[in-house]
CSV table of C-alpha atoms and ligand atoms in Angstrom, one decimal:
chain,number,residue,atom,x,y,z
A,6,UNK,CA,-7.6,25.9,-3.0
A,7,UNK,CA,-8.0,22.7,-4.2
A,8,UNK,CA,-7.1,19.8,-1.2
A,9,UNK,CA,-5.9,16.2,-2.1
A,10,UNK,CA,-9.3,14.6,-0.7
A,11,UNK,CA,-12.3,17.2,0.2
A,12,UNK,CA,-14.5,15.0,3.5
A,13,UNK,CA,-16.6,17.6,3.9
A,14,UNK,CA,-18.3,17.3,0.3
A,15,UNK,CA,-18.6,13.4,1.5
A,16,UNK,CA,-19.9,14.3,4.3
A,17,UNK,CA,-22.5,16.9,3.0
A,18,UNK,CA,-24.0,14.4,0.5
A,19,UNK,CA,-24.8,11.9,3.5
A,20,UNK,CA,-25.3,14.7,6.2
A,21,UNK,CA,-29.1,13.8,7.2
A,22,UNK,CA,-28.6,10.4,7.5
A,23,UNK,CA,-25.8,10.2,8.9
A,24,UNK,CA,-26.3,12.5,11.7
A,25,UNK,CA,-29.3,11.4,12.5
A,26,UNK,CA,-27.6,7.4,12.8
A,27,UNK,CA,-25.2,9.2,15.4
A,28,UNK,CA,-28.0,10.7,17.3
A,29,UNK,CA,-29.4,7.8,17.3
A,30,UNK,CA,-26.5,5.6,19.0
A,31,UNK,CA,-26.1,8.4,21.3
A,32,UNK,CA,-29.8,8.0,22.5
A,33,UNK,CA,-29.8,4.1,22.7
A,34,UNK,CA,-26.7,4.7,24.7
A,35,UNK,CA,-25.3,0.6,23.7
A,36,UNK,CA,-21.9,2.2,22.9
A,37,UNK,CA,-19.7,-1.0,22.4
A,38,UNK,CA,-20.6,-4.0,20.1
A,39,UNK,CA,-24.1,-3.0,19.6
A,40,UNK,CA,-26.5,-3.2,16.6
A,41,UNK,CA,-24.6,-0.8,14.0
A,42,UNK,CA,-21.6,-2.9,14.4
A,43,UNK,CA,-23.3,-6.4,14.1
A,44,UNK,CA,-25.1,-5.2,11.2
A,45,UNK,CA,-21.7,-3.2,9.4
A,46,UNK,CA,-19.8,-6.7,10.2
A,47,UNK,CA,-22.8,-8.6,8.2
A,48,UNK,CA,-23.2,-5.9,5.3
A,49,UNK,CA,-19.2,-5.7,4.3
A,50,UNK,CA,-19.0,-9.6,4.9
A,51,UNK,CA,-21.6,-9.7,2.1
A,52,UNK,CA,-20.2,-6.9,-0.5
A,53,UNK,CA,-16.7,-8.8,0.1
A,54,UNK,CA,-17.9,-12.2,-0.7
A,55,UNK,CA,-16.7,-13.8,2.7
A,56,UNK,CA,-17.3,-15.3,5.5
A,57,UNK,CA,-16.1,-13.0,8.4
A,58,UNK,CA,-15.7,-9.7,8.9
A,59,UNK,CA,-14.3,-8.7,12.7
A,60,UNK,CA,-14.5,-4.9,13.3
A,61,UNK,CA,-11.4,-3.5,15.0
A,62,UNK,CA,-10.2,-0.1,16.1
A,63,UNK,CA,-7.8,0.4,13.5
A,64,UNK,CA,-6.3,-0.9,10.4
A,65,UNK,CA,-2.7,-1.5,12.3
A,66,UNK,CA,-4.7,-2.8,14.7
A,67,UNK,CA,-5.8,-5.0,12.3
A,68,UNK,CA,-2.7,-6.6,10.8
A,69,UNK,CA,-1.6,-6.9,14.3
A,70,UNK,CA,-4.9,-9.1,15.3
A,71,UNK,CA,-4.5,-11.0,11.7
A,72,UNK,CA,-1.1,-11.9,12.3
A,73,UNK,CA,-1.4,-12.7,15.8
A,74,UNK,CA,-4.0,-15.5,14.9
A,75,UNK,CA,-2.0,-17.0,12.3
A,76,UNK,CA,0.7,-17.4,15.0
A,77,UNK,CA,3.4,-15.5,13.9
A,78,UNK,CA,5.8,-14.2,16.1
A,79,UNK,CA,9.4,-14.3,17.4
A,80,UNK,CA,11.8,-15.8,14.6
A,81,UNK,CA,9.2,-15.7,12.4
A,82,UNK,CA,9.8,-13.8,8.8
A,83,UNK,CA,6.8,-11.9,6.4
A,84,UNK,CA,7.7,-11.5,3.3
A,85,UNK,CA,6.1,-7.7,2.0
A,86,UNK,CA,6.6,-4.9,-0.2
A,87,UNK,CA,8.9,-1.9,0.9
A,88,UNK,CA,6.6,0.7,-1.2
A,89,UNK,CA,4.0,0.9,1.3
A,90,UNK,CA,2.3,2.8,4.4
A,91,UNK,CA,4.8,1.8,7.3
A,92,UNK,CA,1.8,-0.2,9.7
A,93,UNK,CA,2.1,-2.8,6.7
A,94,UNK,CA,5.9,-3.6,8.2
A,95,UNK,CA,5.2,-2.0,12.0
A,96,UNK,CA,2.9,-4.5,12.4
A,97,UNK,CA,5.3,-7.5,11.7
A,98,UNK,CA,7.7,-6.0,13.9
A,99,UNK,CA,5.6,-5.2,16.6
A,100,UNK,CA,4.3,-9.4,17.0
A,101,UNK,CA,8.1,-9.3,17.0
A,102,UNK,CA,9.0,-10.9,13.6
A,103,UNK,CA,10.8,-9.6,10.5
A,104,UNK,CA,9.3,-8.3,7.4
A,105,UNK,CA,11.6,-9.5,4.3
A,106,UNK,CA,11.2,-6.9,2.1
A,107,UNK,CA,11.0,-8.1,-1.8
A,108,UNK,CA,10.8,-5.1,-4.5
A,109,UNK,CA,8.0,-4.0,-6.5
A,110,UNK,CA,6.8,-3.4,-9.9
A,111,UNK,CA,7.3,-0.3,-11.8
A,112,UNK,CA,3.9,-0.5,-13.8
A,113,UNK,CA,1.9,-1.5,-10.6
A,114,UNK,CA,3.9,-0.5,-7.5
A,115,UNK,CA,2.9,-3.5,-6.2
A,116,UNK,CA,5.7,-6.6,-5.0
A,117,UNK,CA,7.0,-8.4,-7.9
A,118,UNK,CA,5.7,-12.0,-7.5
A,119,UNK,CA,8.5,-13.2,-10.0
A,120,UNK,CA,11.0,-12.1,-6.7
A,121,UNK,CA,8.9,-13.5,-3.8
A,122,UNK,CA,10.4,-17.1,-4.0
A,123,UNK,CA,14.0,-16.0,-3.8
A,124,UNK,CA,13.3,-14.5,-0.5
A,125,UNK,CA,11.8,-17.5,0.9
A,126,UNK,CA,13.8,-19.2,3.9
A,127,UNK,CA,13.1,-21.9,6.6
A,128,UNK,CA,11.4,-19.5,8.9
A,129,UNK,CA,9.3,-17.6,6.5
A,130,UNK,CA,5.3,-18.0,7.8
A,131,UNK,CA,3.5,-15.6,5.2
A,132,UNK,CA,3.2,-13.4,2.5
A,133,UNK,CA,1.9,-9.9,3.1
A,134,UNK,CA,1.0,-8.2,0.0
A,135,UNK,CA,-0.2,-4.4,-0.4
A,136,UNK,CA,-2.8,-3.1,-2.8
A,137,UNK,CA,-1.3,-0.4,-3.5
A,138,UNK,CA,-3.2,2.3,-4.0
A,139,UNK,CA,-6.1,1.0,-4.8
A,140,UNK,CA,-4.9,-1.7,-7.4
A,141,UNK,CA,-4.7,-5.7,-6.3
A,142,UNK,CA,-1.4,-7.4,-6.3
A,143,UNK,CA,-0.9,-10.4,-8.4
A,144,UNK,CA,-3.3,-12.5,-5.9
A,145,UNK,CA,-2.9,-15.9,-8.3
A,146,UNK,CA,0.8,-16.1,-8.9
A,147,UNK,CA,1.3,-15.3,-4.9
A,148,UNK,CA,-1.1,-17.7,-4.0
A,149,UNK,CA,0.5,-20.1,-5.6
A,150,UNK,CA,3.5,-19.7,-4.3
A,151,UNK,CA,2.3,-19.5,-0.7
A,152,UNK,CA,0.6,-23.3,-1.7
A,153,UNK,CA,3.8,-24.5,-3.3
A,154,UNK,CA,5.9,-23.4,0.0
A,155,UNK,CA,3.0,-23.8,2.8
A,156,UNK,CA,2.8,-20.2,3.5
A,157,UNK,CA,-0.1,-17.8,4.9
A,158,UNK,CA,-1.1,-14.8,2.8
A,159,UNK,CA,-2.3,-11.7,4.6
A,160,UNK,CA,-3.7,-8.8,2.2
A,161,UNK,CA,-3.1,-5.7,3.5
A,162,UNK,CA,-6.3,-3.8,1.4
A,163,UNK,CA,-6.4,-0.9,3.6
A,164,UNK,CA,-5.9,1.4,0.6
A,165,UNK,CA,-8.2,-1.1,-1.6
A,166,UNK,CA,-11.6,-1.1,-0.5
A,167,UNK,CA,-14.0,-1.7,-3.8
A,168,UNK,CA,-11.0,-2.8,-6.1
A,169,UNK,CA,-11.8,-6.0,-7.7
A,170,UNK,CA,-8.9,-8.7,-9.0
A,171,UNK,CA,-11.1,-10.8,-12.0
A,172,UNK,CA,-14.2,-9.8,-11.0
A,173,UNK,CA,-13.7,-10.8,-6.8
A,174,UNK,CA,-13.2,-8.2,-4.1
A,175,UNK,CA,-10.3,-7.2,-2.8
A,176,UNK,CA,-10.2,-8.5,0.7
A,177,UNK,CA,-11.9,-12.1,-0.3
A,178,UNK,CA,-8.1,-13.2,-2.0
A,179,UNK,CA,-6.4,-14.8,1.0
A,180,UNK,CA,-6.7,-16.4,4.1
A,181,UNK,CA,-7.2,-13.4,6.1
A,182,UNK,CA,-7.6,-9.4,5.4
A,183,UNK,CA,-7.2,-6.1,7.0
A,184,UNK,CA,-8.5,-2.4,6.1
A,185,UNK,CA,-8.6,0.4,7.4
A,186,UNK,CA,-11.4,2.8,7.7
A,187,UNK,CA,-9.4,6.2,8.4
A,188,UNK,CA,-10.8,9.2,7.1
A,189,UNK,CA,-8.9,9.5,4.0
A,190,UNK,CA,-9.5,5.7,2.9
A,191,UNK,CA,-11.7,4.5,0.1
A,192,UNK,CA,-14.4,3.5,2.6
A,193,UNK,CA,-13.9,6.2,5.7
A,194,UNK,CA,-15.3,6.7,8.7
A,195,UNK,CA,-14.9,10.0,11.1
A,196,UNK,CA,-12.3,8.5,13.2
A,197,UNK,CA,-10.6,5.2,13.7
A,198,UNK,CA,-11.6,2.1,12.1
A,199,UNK,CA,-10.3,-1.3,10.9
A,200,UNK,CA,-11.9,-4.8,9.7
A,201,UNK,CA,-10.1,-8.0,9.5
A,202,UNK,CA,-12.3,-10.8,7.1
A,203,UNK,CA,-11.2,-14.1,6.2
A,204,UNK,CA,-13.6,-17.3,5.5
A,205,UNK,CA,-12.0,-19.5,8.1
A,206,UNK,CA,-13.8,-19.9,11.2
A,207,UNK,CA,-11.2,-20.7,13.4
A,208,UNK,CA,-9.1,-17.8,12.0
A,209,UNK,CA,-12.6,-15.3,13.0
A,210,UNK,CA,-13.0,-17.1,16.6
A,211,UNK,CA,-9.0,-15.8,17.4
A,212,UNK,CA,-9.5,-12.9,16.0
A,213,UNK,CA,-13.2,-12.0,17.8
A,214,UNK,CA,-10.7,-13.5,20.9
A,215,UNK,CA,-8.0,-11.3,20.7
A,216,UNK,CA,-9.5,-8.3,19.8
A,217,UNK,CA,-11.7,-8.4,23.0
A,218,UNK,CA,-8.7,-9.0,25.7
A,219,UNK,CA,-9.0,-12.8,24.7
A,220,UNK,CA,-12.2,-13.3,26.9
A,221,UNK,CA,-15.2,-14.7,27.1
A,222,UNK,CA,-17.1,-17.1,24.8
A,223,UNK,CA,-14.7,-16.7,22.0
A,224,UNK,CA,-11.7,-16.5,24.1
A,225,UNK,CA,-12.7,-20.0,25.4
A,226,UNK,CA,-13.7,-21.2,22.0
A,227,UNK,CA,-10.0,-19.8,20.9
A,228,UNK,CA,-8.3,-21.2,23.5
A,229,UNK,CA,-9.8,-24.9,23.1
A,230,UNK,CA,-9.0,-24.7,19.0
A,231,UNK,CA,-5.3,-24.0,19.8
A,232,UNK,CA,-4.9,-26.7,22.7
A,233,UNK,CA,-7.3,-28.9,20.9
A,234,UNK,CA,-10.0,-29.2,23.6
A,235,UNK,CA,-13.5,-30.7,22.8
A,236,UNK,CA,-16.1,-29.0,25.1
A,237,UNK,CA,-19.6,-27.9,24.5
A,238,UNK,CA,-19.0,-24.2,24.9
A,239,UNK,CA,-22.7,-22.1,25.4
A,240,UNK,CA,-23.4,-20.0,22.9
A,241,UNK,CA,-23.3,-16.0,24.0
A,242,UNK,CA,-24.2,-14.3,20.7
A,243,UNK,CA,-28.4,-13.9,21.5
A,244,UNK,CA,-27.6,-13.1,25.7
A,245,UNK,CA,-27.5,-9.5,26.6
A,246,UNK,CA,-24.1,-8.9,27.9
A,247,UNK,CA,-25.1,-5.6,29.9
A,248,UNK,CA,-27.0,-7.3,32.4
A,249,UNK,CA,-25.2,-11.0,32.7
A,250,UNK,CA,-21.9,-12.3,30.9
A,251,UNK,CA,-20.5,-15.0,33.3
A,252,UNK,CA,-17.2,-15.2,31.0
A,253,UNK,CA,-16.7,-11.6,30.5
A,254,UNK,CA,-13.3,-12.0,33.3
A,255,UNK,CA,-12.1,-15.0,32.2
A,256,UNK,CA,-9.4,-14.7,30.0
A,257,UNK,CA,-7.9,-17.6,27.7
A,258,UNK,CA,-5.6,-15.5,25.5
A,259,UNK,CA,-3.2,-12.0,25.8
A,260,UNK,CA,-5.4,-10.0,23.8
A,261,UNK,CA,-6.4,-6.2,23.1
A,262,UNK,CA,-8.7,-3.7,23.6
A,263,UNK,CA,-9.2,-3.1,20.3
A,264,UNK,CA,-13.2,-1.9,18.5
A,265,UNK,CA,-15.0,-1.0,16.2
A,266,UNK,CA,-17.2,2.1,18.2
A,267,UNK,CA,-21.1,2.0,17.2
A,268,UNK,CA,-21.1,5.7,15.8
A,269,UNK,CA,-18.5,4.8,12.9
A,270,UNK,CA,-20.5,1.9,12.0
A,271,UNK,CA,-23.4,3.7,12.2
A,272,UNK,CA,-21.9,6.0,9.3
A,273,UNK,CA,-19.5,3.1,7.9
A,274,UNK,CA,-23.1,1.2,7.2
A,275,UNK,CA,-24.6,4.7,5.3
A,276,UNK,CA,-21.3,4.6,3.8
A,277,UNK,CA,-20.8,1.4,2.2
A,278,UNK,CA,-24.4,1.7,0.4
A,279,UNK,CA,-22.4,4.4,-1.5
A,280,UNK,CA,-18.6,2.8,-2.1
A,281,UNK,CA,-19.6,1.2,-5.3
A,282,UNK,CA,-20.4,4.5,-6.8
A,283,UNK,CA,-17.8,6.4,-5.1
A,284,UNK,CA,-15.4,3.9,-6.7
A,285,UNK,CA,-16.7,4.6,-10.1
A,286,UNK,CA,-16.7,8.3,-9.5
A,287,UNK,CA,-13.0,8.0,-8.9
A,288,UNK,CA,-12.3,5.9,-12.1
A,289,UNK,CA,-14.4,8.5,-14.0
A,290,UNK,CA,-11.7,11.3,-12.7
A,291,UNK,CA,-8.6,8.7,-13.3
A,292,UNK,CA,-9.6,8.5,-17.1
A,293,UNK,CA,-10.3,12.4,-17.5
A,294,UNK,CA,-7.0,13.0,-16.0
A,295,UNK,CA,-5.4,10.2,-18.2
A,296,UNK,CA,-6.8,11.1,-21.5
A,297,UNK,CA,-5.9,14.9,-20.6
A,298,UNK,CA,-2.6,14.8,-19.4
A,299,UNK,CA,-1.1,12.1,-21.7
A,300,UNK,CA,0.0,15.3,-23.9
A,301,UNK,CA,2.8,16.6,-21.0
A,302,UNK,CA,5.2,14.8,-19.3
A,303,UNK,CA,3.6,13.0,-16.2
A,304,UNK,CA,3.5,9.5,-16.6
A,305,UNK,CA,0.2,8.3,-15.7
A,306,UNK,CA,-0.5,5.6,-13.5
A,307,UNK,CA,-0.5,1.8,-15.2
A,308,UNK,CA,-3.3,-0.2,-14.7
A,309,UNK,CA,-3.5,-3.7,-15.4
A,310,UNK,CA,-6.8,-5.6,-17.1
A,311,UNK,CA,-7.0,-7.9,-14.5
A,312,UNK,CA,-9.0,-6.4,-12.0
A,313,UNK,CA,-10.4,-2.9,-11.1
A,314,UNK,CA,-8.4,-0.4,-9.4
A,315,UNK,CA,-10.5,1.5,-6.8
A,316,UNK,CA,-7.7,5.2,-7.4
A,317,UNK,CA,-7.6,5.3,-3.8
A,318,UNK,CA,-4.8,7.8,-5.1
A,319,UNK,CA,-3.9,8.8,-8.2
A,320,UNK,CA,0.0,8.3,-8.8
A,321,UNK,CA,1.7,10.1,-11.3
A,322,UNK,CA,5.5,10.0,-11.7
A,323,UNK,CA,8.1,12.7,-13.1
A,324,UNK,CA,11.9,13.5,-13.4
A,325,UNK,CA,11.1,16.7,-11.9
A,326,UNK,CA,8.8,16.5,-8.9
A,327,UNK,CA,9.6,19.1,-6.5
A,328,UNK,CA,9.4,21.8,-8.8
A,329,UNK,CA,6.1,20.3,-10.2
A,330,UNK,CA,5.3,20.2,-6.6
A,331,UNK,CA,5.8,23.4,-6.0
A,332,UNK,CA,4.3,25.1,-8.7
A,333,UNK,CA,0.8,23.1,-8.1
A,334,UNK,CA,1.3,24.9,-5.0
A,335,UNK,CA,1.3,28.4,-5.9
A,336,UNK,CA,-2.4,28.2,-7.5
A,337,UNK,CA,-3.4,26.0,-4.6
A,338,UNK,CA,-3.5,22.7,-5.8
A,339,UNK,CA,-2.1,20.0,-3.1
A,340,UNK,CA,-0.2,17.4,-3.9
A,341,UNK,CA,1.1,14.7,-2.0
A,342,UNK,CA,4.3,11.9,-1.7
A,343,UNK,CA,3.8,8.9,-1.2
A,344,UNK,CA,6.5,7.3,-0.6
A,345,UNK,CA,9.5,9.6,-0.2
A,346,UNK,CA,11.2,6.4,2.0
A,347,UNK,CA,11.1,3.1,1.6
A,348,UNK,CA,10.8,1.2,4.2
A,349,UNK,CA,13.9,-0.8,4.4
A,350,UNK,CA,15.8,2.6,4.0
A,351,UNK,CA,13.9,3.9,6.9
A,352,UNK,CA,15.8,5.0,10.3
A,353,UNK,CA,14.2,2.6,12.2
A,354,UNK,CA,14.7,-0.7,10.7
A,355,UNK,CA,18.6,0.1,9.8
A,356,UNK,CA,19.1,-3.2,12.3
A,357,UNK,CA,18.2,-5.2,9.4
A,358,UNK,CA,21.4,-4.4,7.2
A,359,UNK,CA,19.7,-3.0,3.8
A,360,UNK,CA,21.0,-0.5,1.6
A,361,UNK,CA,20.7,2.1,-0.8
A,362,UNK,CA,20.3,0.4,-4.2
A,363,UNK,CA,18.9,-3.1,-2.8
A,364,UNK,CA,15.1,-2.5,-4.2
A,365,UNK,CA,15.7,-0.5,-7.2
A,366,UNK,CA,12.1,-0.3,-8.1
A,367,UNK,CA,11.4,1.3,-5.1
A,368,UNK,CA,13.9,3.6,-4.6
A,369,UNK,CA,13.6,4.9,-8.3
A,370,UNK,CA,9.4,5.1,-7.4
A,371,UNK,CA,10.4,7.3,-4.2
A,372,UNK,CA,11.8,9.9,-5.6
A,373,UNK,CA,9.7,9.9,-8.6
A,374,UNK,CA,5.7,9.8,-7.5
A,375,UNK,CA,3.1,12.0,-6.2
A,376,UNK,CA,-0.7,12.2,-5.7
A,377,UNK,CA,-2.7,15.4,-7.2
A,378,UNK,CA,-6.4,15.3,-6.0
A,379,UNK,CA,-8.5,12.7,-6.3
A,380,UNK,CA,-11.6,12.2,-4.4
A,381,UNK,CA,-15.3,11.1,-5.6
A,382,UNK,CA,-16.8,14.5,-5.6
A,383,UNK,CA,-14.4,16.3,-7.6
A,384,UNK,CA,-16.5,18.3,-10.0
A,385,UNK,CA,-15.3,18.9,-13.5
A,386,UNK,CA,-14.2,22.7,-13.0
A,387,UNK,CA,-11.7,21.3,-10.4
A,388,UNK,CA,-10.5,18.7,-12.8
A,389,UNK,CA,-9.9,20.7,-15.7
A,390,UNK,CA,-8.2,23.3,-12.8
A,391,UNK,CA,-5.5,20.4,-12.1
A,392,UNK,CA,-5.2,19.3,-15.7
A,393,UNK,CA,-5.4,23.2,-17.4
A,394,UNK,CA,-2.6,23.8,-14.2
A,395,UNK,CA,-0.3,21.2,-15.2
A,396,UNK,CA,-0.5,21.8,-19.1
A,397,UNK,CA,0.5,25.5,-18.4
A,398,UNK,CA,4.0,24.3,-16.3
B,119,PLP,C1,-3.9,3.2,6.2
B,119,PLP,C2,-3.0,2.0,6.0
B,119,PLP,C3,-2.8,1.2,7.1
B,119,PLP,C4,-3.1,1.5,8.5
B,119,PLP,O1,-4.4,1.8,8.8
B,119,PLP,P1,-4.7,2.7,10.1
B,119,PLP,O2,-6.2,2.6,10.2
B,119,PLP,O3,-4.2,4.1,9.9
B,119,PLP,O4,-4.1,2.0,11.3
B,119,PLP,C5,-2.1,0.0,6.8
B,119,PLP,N1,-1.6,-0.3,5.6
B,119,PLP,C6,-1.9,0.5,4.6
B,119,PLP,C7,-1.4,0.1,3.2
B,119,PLP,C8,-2.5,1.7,4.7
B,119,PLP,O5,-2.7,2.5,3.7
C-alpha cells in the first residue's frame, strides 16, 4: 500500500524531539499563548521575510481574520480563482461578501491575471489569489493591478508553504497572508493550525484583536486605529497574564476565539527547522517522476522559471482518469482529485447564477487532474513502484 502522504515516516524522523517538546508543554502547564507560540510566530516571521506572523486555529480561520481586518464585508466583492480548496471562497462568503470567480491557467492552475481586470467592478475590495499546489500565482502582474485599481491582495498560501516567487517567500507577496498548518500541508502540525503574516502593523494589531475576542491591549489598540483615537495605551506584551490582565474583559471589537495551542507550535517550531529540506525532497521526487513518466501519456505538471514550486501535490492530468484511477488502485497506490468541482459549479453557491462552460479552464482541469503520492520521505523503491505501475497501464 502506497498512501498519498505517509505522516507517520514525518513523524518518526522527528519523534524524540518532538515528543519530548509536548511533554514539555504539558508539564509547564502555560497552555494558551505561551513560549512555543511566541517563539513559532518569531521563527516563521523570519524564514518568510516579514514582519508579522499571528498564529490562529486554522487556515479558514485565517482568511476569515485576514479579511475581517481589511474591512471587507457586506456588498463587498473578492475577486479569486474557482480551482481551489473551498475555505479560499467559504471564507469570503462567510464575512458575508462575494467571491468573483476569474478562471485559471492551464499550465499553472493558478487565476489568469490577463482576466482579473475584466472582473473588476465598483464594489470589488481585493484580490485573493491561490498558490496552487504549491506553485505562486503571478504575484507582479496582480499586484499591479490591485495598485492600478486600489485593491487589497490576500494570498491564500495554505498549500505553499516553502515555495518561492523570484527568489521571495511565498506569504511575504501581499498585504496580508494565510496558511494552514493541517496535517497534510507542506508545513503540518498534529492538528489544527493557521498563520496570518503581513508587514503592516496596523493590519497585525486587528488581526492579534480579532483573533482573541477583540480584547484587551490589542483590542484597544485596534479599536483606537479604526476610530482614529490617540491614547497612550500600556504595553501588555512583558506582564504575565495568568495572574493580572486588567483588559482581558474589555472588549473593543466582535472577534473570535481562534489559537494557535502551544503543543502544535511546539512541533510546528521542530518542524520548520526541517521545511527547507522537506521542500527539496519533494522537488527531488517531482523531477524523478517527470523525467520517468514523460514516455506515457500523463501530462506532467508545468512549472514556471519564476519561482520555486514547493509540490505540495503533484498534479498530473489525463483523458482517462478514472480508469487510471482505478487501476493505481488495484496494486495499492492512492490517488487523489483535486478538484472534481469547481467552485462556482458547486451546490451551494448556485445563488450566484454561473454555469457550466463559464471557466473553461477549470472545468476542463476538473475532470482531468489527479495527485499520485508525493510526500518528502518517499524512498526510491516507492517511486519507481508509482512510475513502473503507471508505465505497465
Ligand atoms: C487547506 C486549505 C485551506 C484551509 O485550511 P484549514 O487549516 O483546513 O482551515 C484554505 N485554502 C487552501 C488553498 C487550502 O489548501
Amino acid at each position: 500500500m502506497l498512501p498519498l502522504l505517509n505522516l507517520k515516516r514525518q513523524y518518526e524522523n522527528i519523534k524524540e524531539e518532538a515528543n519530548l517538546a509536548a511533554i514539555e508543554v504539558l508539564e509547564n502547564c502555560s497552555y494558551i499563548m505561551g513560549d512555543n507560540v511566541k517563539l513559532f510566530e518569531k521563527e516563521f516571521s523570519e524564514y518568510l521575510g516579514v514582519k508579522h506572523s499571528v498564529s490562529v486555529g486554522n487556515g479558514t480561520d485565517a482568511l476569515i481574520i485576514a479579511l475581517k481586518a481589511l474591512n471587507i464585508g457586506e456588498g463587498d466583492e473578492v475577486i479569486t480563482t474557482p480551482y481551489t480548496f473551498f475555505a479560499t471562497a467559504e471564507a469570503i462568503s462567510f464575512v458575508g461578501a462575494t467571491p468573483v470567480f476569474v478562471d485559471v491557467r492551464l499550465d499553472t492552475f493558478n487565476i489568469d491575471e490577463s482576466k482579473i481586470e475584466e472582473k473588476i467592478t465598483s464594489k470589488t475590495k481585493a484580490i485573493l489569489p491561490v498558490h496552487i499546489f504549491g506553485q505562486c500565482a503571478d504575484m507582479d502582474a496582480i499586484n499591479d493591478i490591485a495598485k492600478k485599481h486600489n485593491l487589497y491582495v490576500i494570498e491564500d498560501a495554505c498549500q505553499a508553504a516553502g515555495a518561492e516567487y523570484k527568489g521571495k517567500k511565498a506569504g511575504s507577496l501581499a498585504d496580508i497572508s494565510c496558511f494552514s498548518f493541517f496535517p497534510t500541508k507542506n508545513l503540518a502540525c498534529a492538528g489544527d493550525g493557521g498563520m496570518i503574516c503581513t508587514n503592516n502593523d496596523e493590519i497585525n494589531t486587528i488581526c492579534r484583536a480579532l483573533k482573541v475576542h477583540g480584547s484587551g491591549e490589542m483590542g484597544q489598540r485596534a479599536y483606537n486605529f479604526l476610530n482614529d483615537i490617540k491614547e497612550k495605551i500600556e504595553d501588555e506584551t512583558d506582564r504575565d497574564n495568568t495572574i493580572y490582565n486588567p483588559k482581558k474583559y474589555y472588549n473593543y471589537l466582535i472577534g473570535h476565539n481562534s489559537r494557535l495551542d502551544e503543543v502544535q507550535a511546539s512541533i510546528l517550531r521542530i518542524k520548520l527547522r526541517h521545511l527547507d529540506e522537506y521542500i527539496t525532497n519533494r522537488r527531488k521526487t517531482a523531477e524523478f517522476y517527470k523525467q520517468n513518466l514523460k514516455v506515457t501519456d500523463l501530462k506532467m505538471p508545468y512549472e514556471d522559471k519564476i519561482g520555486k514550486h514547493s509540490y505540495h501535490l503533484f498534479i498530473v492530468q489525463s483523458d482517462d482518469r478514472e480508469n487510471i484511477v482505478a487501476e493505481l488502485a488495484k496494486p495499492g497506490i492512492a490517488t487523489g482529485i483535486y478538484y472534481p468541482v469547481p467552485l462556482h459549479l458547486q451546490k451551494c453557491y448556485s445563488n450566484l447564477g454561473y454555469k457550466v462552460g463559464d471557466m473553461p479552464n477549470a472545468e476542463y482541469l476538473s475532470k482531468r487532474t489527479f495527485a499520485i503520492p508525493m510526500f518528502p520521505e518517499i524512498n526510491n523503491k516507492e517511486k519507481n513502484f508509482v512510475v513502473n505501475t503507471i508505465k505497465s497501464l
